[in-house]
């Protein structure tokens, strides 16, 4: 079966072939390809249309270039012999790193972990979509993660989230809050975060797809308007803020347990550090306990608890105006 090449006026295109997707530059070279080892498996992947939408939109906004690490983490077969893990990674103007991890375990497991990190010259939020589906149960996080504090820093909140509050409110009404989340984690979320759990249905997944499209489009509009900061001190602050985010996610990301079951503990650690949170070892030299000393055990190791503060939120901690309801407890 021949592929279909969708092109824009610049000659940049999106080649769809048997469930695979390749982005083409105007010179005919490929920048990103979603592997097509098994078309039937790919077409059954629950979140395939999310990826197609994101890359179709991205090609209109930026020239994408693949990263070398893609060669190492391209298509992985899990130890069960059935589940496949597929990755995509690239960078672009204003974007230090954009990547996706898709896990296709058939009806038993479907996962999409999609994120985009700005270059340090920009204080843009981090686009984050974490979707987990297993046994008709769905766990979802969709957000424009703030690079800087939005609980105590009103300037950053006003800059990026004031105009997006109606968008967040719209989908918060459709996706109820997903029960408790730790106080330490909440600082990395914005007032428009969707954190929810729901039983699978076509209607719910269609709404989630609409939310993904709207949030990604909102992030792209912020990207288009962003201008580089020439102040070296501001760039340094942005870089450290992103490094802190990556350091937290690398140590505390709940998806690690799933990866360990699928590909083993050693390779799961490589996938987390060198792919999902690429930059944690290069954006700065600080370690987890430098950023979060409260997690230090007496023997100098990291406390594995999810929460040291002990405070959690069982209901949405922001009101419709984006005001945080939990007080100023995080500095």
Short mmCIF file of C-alpha atoms in Angstrom, two decimals:
data_model
loop_
_atom_site.label_atom_id
_atom_site.label_comp_id
_atom_site.label_asym_id
_atom_site.label_seq_id
_atom_site.Cartn_x
_atom_site.Cartn_y
_atom_site.Cartn_z
CA UNK A 1 0.00 0.00 0.00
CA UNK A 2 1.42 3.40 -0.96
CA UNK A 3 1.73 6.21 1.55
CA UNK A 4 -0.09 9.52 1.37
CA UNK A 5 2.02 12.66 1.66
CA UNK A 6 0.27 15.66 3.20
CA UNK A 7 2.17 18.88 2.48
CA UNK A 8 1.88 22.53 3.33
CA UNK A 9 2.98 25.48 1.22
CA UNK A 10 6.56 25.23 2.46
CA UNK A 11 6.98 21.69 1.17
CA UNK A 12 7.09 20.22 4.64
CA UNK A 13 4.91 17.13 4.77
CA UNK A 14 3.47 14.33 6.82
CA UNK A 15 3.63 10.87 5.25
CA UNK A 16 1.01 8.45 6.51
CA UNK A 17 1.62 4.84 5.51
CA UNK A 18 -0.01 1.81 7.06
CA UNK A 19 -0.45 3.48 10.42
CA UNK A 20 3.06 4.96 10.40
CA UNK A 21 3.91 8.62 10.26
CA UNK A 22 6.93 10.37 8.75
CA UNK A 23 7.54 14.11 8.77
CA UNK A 24 9.22 15.33 5.57
CA UNK A 25 11.24 18.48 5.09
CA UNK A 26 11.12 20.41 1.83
CA UNK A 27 14.44 18.85 0.73
CA UNK A 28 12.88 15.41 0.92
CA UNK A 29 14.70 14.23 4.04
CA UNK A 30 12.88 12.54 6.90
CA UNK A 31 12.94 14.22 10.28
CA UNK A 32 10.75 11.91 12.38
CA UNK A 33 9.23 8.50 11.77
CA UNK A 34 6.88 6.41 13.85
CA UNK A 35 8.03 2.82 13.20
CA UNK A 36 5.71 0.49 11.32
CA UNK A 37 6.91 -2.96 12.34
CA UNK A 38 3.37 -4.22 12.66
CA UNK A 39 0.63 -2.05 11.06
CA UNK A 40 -2.22 -3.93 12.75
CA UNK A 41 -0.70 -3.31 16.18
CA UNK A 42 -0.06 0.36 15.49
CA UNK A 43 -3.55 1.00 14.15
CA UNK A 44 -5.00 -0.50 17.33
CA UNK A 45 -2.96 1.78 19.58
CA UNK A 46 -5.50 3.80 21.55
CA UNK A 47 -3.53 7.05 21.51
CA UNK A 48 -2.31 6.91 17.90
CA UNK A 49 -4.54 9.78 16.78
CA UNK A 50 -3.13 11.96 19.58
CA UNK A 51 0.37 11.52 18.16
CA UNK A 52 -0.75 12.15 14.59
CA UNK A 53 -2.46 15.37 15.63
CA UNK A 54 0.56 16.61 17.58
CA UNK A 55 3.05 15.99 14.78
CA UNK A 56 0.71 17.30 12.09
CA UNK A 57 0.40 20.53 14.10
CA UNK A 58 4.09 20.72 14.91
CA UNK A 59 5.14 20.58 11.26
CA UNK A 60 3.24 23.85 10.70
CA UNK A 61 5.14 25.60 13.48
CA UNK A 62 8.70 24.34 13.41
CA UNK A 63 11.31 22.38 11.47
CA UNK A 64 11.85 19.21 13.49
CA UNK A 65 15.23 17.52 13.79
CA UNK A 66 15.69 14.03 15.27
CA UNK A 67 18.08 13.43 18.15
CA UNK A 68 20.77 10.74 18.15
CA UNK A 69 19.32 9.10 21.24
CA UNK A 70 16.38 8.05 19.03
CA UNK A 71 18.54 5.28 17.58
CA UNK A 72 18.92 3.65 20.99
CA UNK A 73 15.29 3.89 22.07
CA UNK A 74 13.42 3.40 18.78
CA UNK A 75 11.23 0.30 19.09
CA UNK A 76 11.51 -1.90 22.17
CA UNK A 77 9.92 -5.27 22.79
CA UNK A 78 8.92 -5.95 26.40
CA UNK A 79 9.91 -9.10 28.22
CA UNK A 80 6.40 -10.52 27.80
CA UNK A 81 7.02 -10.77 24.04
CA UNK A 82 3.80 -8.91 23.23
CA UNK A 83 4.00 -5.36 24.51
CA UNK A 84 5.82 -2.84 22.33
CA UNK A 85 7.36 0.45 23.41
CA UNK A 86 7.86 3.06 20.68
CA UNK A 87 9.64 6.36 21.07
CA UNK A 88 10.06 9.58 19.12
CA UNK A 89 12.43 12.41 20.04
CA UNK A 90 13.55 15.62 18.36
CA UNK A 91 14.34 19.27 18.87
CA UNK A 92 13.31 22.42 17.04
CA UNK A 93 13.69 26.19 17.26
CA UNK A 94 12.61 27.25 20.80
CA UNK A 95 12.19 23.57 21.77
CA UNK A 96 15.09 21.89 23.55
CA UNK A 97 13.44 18.50 23.54
CA UNK A 98 10.13 17.01 22.48
CA UNK A 99 9.49 13.30 22.88
CA UNK A 100 6.84 10.63 23.13
CA UNK A 101 6.77 7.16 24.62
CA UNK A 102 3.92 4.96 23.41
CA UNK A 103 3.30 1.59 25.07
CA UNK A 104 1.04 -0.81 23.21
CA UNK A 105 0.10 -3.89 25.20
CA UNK A 106 -3.16 -4.50 23.37
CA UNK A 107 -6.36 -4.44 25.46
CA UNK A 108 -4.36 -4.91 28.67
CA UNK A 109 -2.17 -1.80 28.53
CA UNK A 110 -2.08 1.43 26.55
CA UNK A 111 0.18 4.34 27.56
CA UNK A 112 1.14 7.67 26.06
CA UNK A 113 3.79 9.87 27.69
CA UNK A 114 4.25 13.01 25.59
CA UNK A 115 6.19 16.12 26.63
CA UNK A 116 7.87 19.21 25.19
CA UNK A 117 10.58 21.21 26.96
CA UNK A 118 11.55 24.76 25.92
CA UNK A 119 15.07 26.02 25.38
CA UNK A 120 16.42 27.83 28.49
CA UNK A 121 16.14 31.17 26.66
CA UNK A 122 12.37 30.83 27.08
CA UNK A 123 10.39 30.57 30.31
CA UNK A 124 7.55 28.74 28.54
CA UNK A 125 5.56 26.08 30.39
CA UNK A 126 6.38 22.43 29.71
CA UNK A 127 3.72 20.58 27.73
CA UNK A 128 2.84 17.35 29.53
CA UNK A 129 0.42 14.56 28.61
CA UNK A 130 0.52 11.32 30.62
CA UNK A 131 -2.26 8.86 29.70
CA UNK A 132 -2.51 5.37 31.18
CA UNK A 133 -5.21 2.84 30.25
CA UNK A 134 -5.45 -0.69 31.67
CA UNK A 135 -8.42 -3.00 32.26
CA UNK A 136 -10.91 -0.26 31.32
CA UNK A 137 -9.33 2.07 33.91
CA UNK A 138 -7.82 5.39 32.82
CA UNK A 139 -5.45 7.67 34.69
CA UNK A 140 -4.80 11.03 33.03
CA UNK A 141 -2.58 14.04 33.59
CA UNK A 142 -2.73 16.82 30.99
CA UNK A 143 -1.12 20.15 31.69
CA UNK A 144 1.10 23.01 30.69
CA UNK A 145 3.46 22.42 33.61
CA UNK A 146 4.75 25.76 34.95
CA UNK A 147 8.47 26.32 34.63
CA UNK A 148 8.28 28.66 37.61
CA UNK A 149 6.13 28.71 40.73
CA UNK A 150 2.46 29.60 40.18
CA UNK A 151 1.40 29.13 43.81
CA UNK A 152 3.34 32.08 45.17
CA UNK A 153 4.41 33.79 41.93
CA UNK A 154 1.44 35.69 40.53
CA UNK A 155 3.47 37.29 37.73
CA UNK A 156 4.23 33.97 36.05
CA UNK A 157 0.69 32.76 36.58
CA UNK A 158 -0.75 35.92 35.03
CA UNK A 159 1.69 35.77 32.11
CA UNK A 160 0.80 32.28 30.96
CA UNK A 161 -2.38 31.03 32.61
CA UNK A 162 -4.83 33.89 33.07
CA UNK A 163 -6.07 33.64 29.48
CA UNK A 164 -6.19 29.81 29.66
CA UNK A 165 -8.38 29.54 32.76
CA UNK A 166 -11.63 29.17 30.73
CA UNK A 167 -10.02 26.27 28.85
CA UNK A 168 -9.05 24.57 32.09
CA UNK A 169 -12.46 25.17 33.63
CA UNK A 170 -14.21 23.71 30.60
CA UNK A 171 -12.45 20.37 30.87
CA UNK A 172 -12.30 20.32 34.68
CA UNK A 173 -16.10 20.14 34.59
CA UNK A 174 -15.93 17.14 32.24
CA UNK A 175 -13.11 15.35 34.08
CA UNK A 176 -13.50 15.40 37.89
CA UNK A 177 -10.40 15.63 40.07
CA UNK A 178 -8.69 12.24 40.32
CA UNK A 179 -8.48 12.00 44.12
CA UNK A 180 -5.52 12.88 46.31
CA UNK A 181 -2.21 14.15 45.01
CA UNK A 182 0.78 15.02 47.18
CA UNK A 183 1.68 18.56 48.12
CA UNK A 184 5.19 18.08 46.72
CA UNK A 185 3.81 17.11 43.32
CA UNK A 186 1.22 19.86 43.16
CA UNK A 187 3.87 22.55 42.82
CA UNK A 188 4.76 21.18 39.39
CA UNK A 189 1.20 21.54 38.11
CA UNK A 190 -0.67 24.59 36.88
CA UNK A 191 -4.17 25.95 37.62
CA UNK A 192 -5.42 24.35 34.37
CA UNK A 193 -4.13 20.84 35.07
CA UNK A 194 -6.41 17.91 34.27
CA UNK A 195 -5.75 15.14 36.78
CA UNK A 196 -8.48 12.54 36.54
CA UNK A 197 -9.47 8.87 36.55
CA UNK A 198 -12.35 7.40 34.59
CA UNK A 199 -13.78 4.16 33.26
CA UNK A 200 -13.17 3.63 29.54
CA UNK A 201 -15.82 4.70 27.06
CA UNK A 202 -15.67 6.05 23.52
CA UNK A 203 -17.29 9.27 24.67
CA UNK A 204 -14.69 9.87 27.38
CA UNK A 205 -11.79 9.13 25.05
CA UNK A 206 -13.24 11.47 22.43
CA UNK A 207 -13.46 14.24 25.04
CA UNK A 208 -9.89 13.52 26.14
CA UNK A 209 -8.77 13.77 22.53
CA UNK A 210 -10.48 17.17 22.26
CA UNK A 211 -8.77 18.29 25.46
CA UNK A 212 -5.38 17.15 24.18
CA UNK A 213 -5.87 19.06 20.94
CA UNK A 214 -7.00 22.23 22.72
CA UNK A 215 -4.18 22.15 25.26
CA UNK A 216 -1.55 21.44 22.62
CA UNK A 217 -2.87 24.20 20.40
CA UNK A 218 -2.77 26.59 23.36
CA UNK A 219 0.85 25.62 24.02
CA UNK A 220 1.77 26.12 20.36
CA UNK A 221 0.28 29.61 20.44
CA UNK A 222 2.43 30.43 23.47
CA UNK A 223 5.43 29.02 21.59
CA UNK A 224 4.74 31.17 18.53
CA UNK A 225 4.54 34.35 20.62
CA UNK A 226 7.61 33.60 22.76
CA UNK A 227 10.73 35.72 22.32
CA UNK A 228 14.16 34.72 23.54
CA UNK A 229 15.47 36.31 26.73
CA UNK A 230 18.94 37.78 26.23
CA UNK A 231 19.61 38.26 29.96
CA UNK A 232 22.13 35.61 31.02
CA UNK A 233 20.87 35.59 34.60
CA UNK A 234 17.28 34.95 33.47
CA UNK A 235 18.42 32.15 31.18
CA UNK A 236 20.32 30.59 34.07
CA UNK A 237 17.22 30.74 36.28
CA UNK A 238 15.13 29.10 33.54
CA UNK A 239 17.72 26.37 33.06
CA UNK A 240 17.83 25.59 36.78
CA UNK A 241 14.03 25.55 37.01
CA UNK A 242 13.84 23.02 34.18
CA UNK A 243 16.63 20.99 35.75
CA UNK A 244 14.74 20.93 39.05
CA UNK A 245 11.61 19.71 37.26
CA UNK A 246 13.55 16.97 35.48
CA UNK A 247 15.28 15.95 38.70
CA UNK A 248 11.96 15.57 40.52
CA UNK A 249 10.33 13.63 37.69
CA UNK A 250 13.36 11.36 37.23
CA UNK A 251 13.30 10.32 40.88
CA UNK A 252 9.55 10.30 41.60
CA UNK A 253 7.83 9.52 38.30
CA UNK A 254 5.23 6.79 38.96
CA UNK A 255 5.66 5.30 35.48
CA UNK A 256 9.00 3.77 36.51
CA UNK A 257 7.28 0.73 38.05
CA UNK A 258 5.50 -0.11 34.79
CA UNK A 259 8.72 0.23 32.82
CA UNK A 260 10.60 -2.01 35.24
CA UNK A 261 8.02 -4.74 34.76
CA UNK A 262 8.22 -4.43 30.97
CA UNK A 263 11.94 -4.06 30.25
CA UNK A 264 13.71 -4.77 33.54
CA UNK A 265 15.08 -2.46 36.21
CA UNK A 266 18.36 -1.56 34.53
CA UNK A 267 16.98 -0.59 31.12
CA UNK A 268 13.99 1.13 32.73
CA UNK A 269 16.42 3.45 34.54
CA UNK A 270 18.15 4.25 31.25
CA UNK A 271 14.81 4.96 29.62
CA UNK A 272 13.78 7.29 32.45
CA UNK A 273 17.07 9.24 32.74
CA UNK A 274 18.30 9.23 29.16
CA UNK A 275 15.02 9.48 27.27
CA UNK A 276 11.94 10.55 29.23
CA UNK A 277 13.81 13.21 31.19
CA UNK A 278 16.71 13.81 28.88
CA UNK A 279 18.70 16.77 30.21
CA UNK A 280 18.67 15.81 33.87
CA UNK A 281 22.39 15.01 33.61
CA UNK A 282 23.35 17.94 31.36
CA UNK A 283 21.32 21.03 32.30
CA UNK A 284 22.94 21.31 35.71
CA UNK A 285 25.10 19.59 38.30
CA UNK A 286 22.70 19.60 41.25
CA UNK A 287 21.34 16.31 42.50
CA UNK A 288 17.93 15.41 43.88
CA UNK A 289 18.88 16.09 47.51
CA UNK A 290 20.34 19.48 46.56
CA UNK A 291 16.90 20.53 45.35
CA UNK A 292 14.88 18.56 47.89
CA UNK A 293 16.97 18.18 51.09
CA UNK A 294 13.88 17.22 53.09
CA UNK A 295 14.07 13.80 51.43
CA UNK A 296 17.51 12.99 52.88
CA UNK A 297 17.62 9.98 55.17
CA UNK A 298 20.08 9.77 58.07
CA UNK A 299 22.36 7.54 56.02
CA UNK A 300 22.40 10.08 53.16
CA UNK A 301 20.09 8.13 50.85
CA UNK A 302 16.86 9.42 49.31
CA UNK A 303 13.61 8.71 51.15
CA UNK A 304 11.42 6.75 48.75
CA UNK A 305 8.15 8.07 50.19
CA UNK A 306 5.93 9.95 47.79
CA UNK A 307 5.34 12.70 50.35
CA UNK A 308 7.41 14.11 53.20
CA UNK A 309 5.15 17.06 53.89
CA UNK A 310 2.29 14.65 54.45
CA UNK A 311 -0.26 17.00 52.93
CA UNK A 312 -2.36 15.94 49.97
CA UNK A 313 -5.31 17.26 47.97
CA UNK A 314 -8.38 15.09 47.42
CA UNK A 315 -10.22 17.86 45.57
CA UNK A 316 -9.09 20.42 43.02
CA UNK A 317 -6.89 22.96 44.87
CA UNK A 318 -7.53 25.87 42.49
CA UNK A 319 -10.72 27.88 42.12
CA UNK A 320 -12.14 29.01 38.77
CA UNK A 321 -10.04 32.18 38.96
CA UNK A 322 -6.83 30.22 39.29
CA UNK A 323 -6.37 31.03 42.96
CA UNK A 324 -4.64 28.30 44.94
CA UNK A 325 -6.76 27.07 47.84
CA UNK A 326 -4.05 25.27 49.78
CA UNK A 327 -2.17 28.28 51.15
CA UNK A 328 1.44 29.32 50.60
CA UNK A 329 3.17 26.23 51.93
CA UNK A 330 5.74 25.62 49.20
CA UNK A 331 8.84 27.76 48.88
#
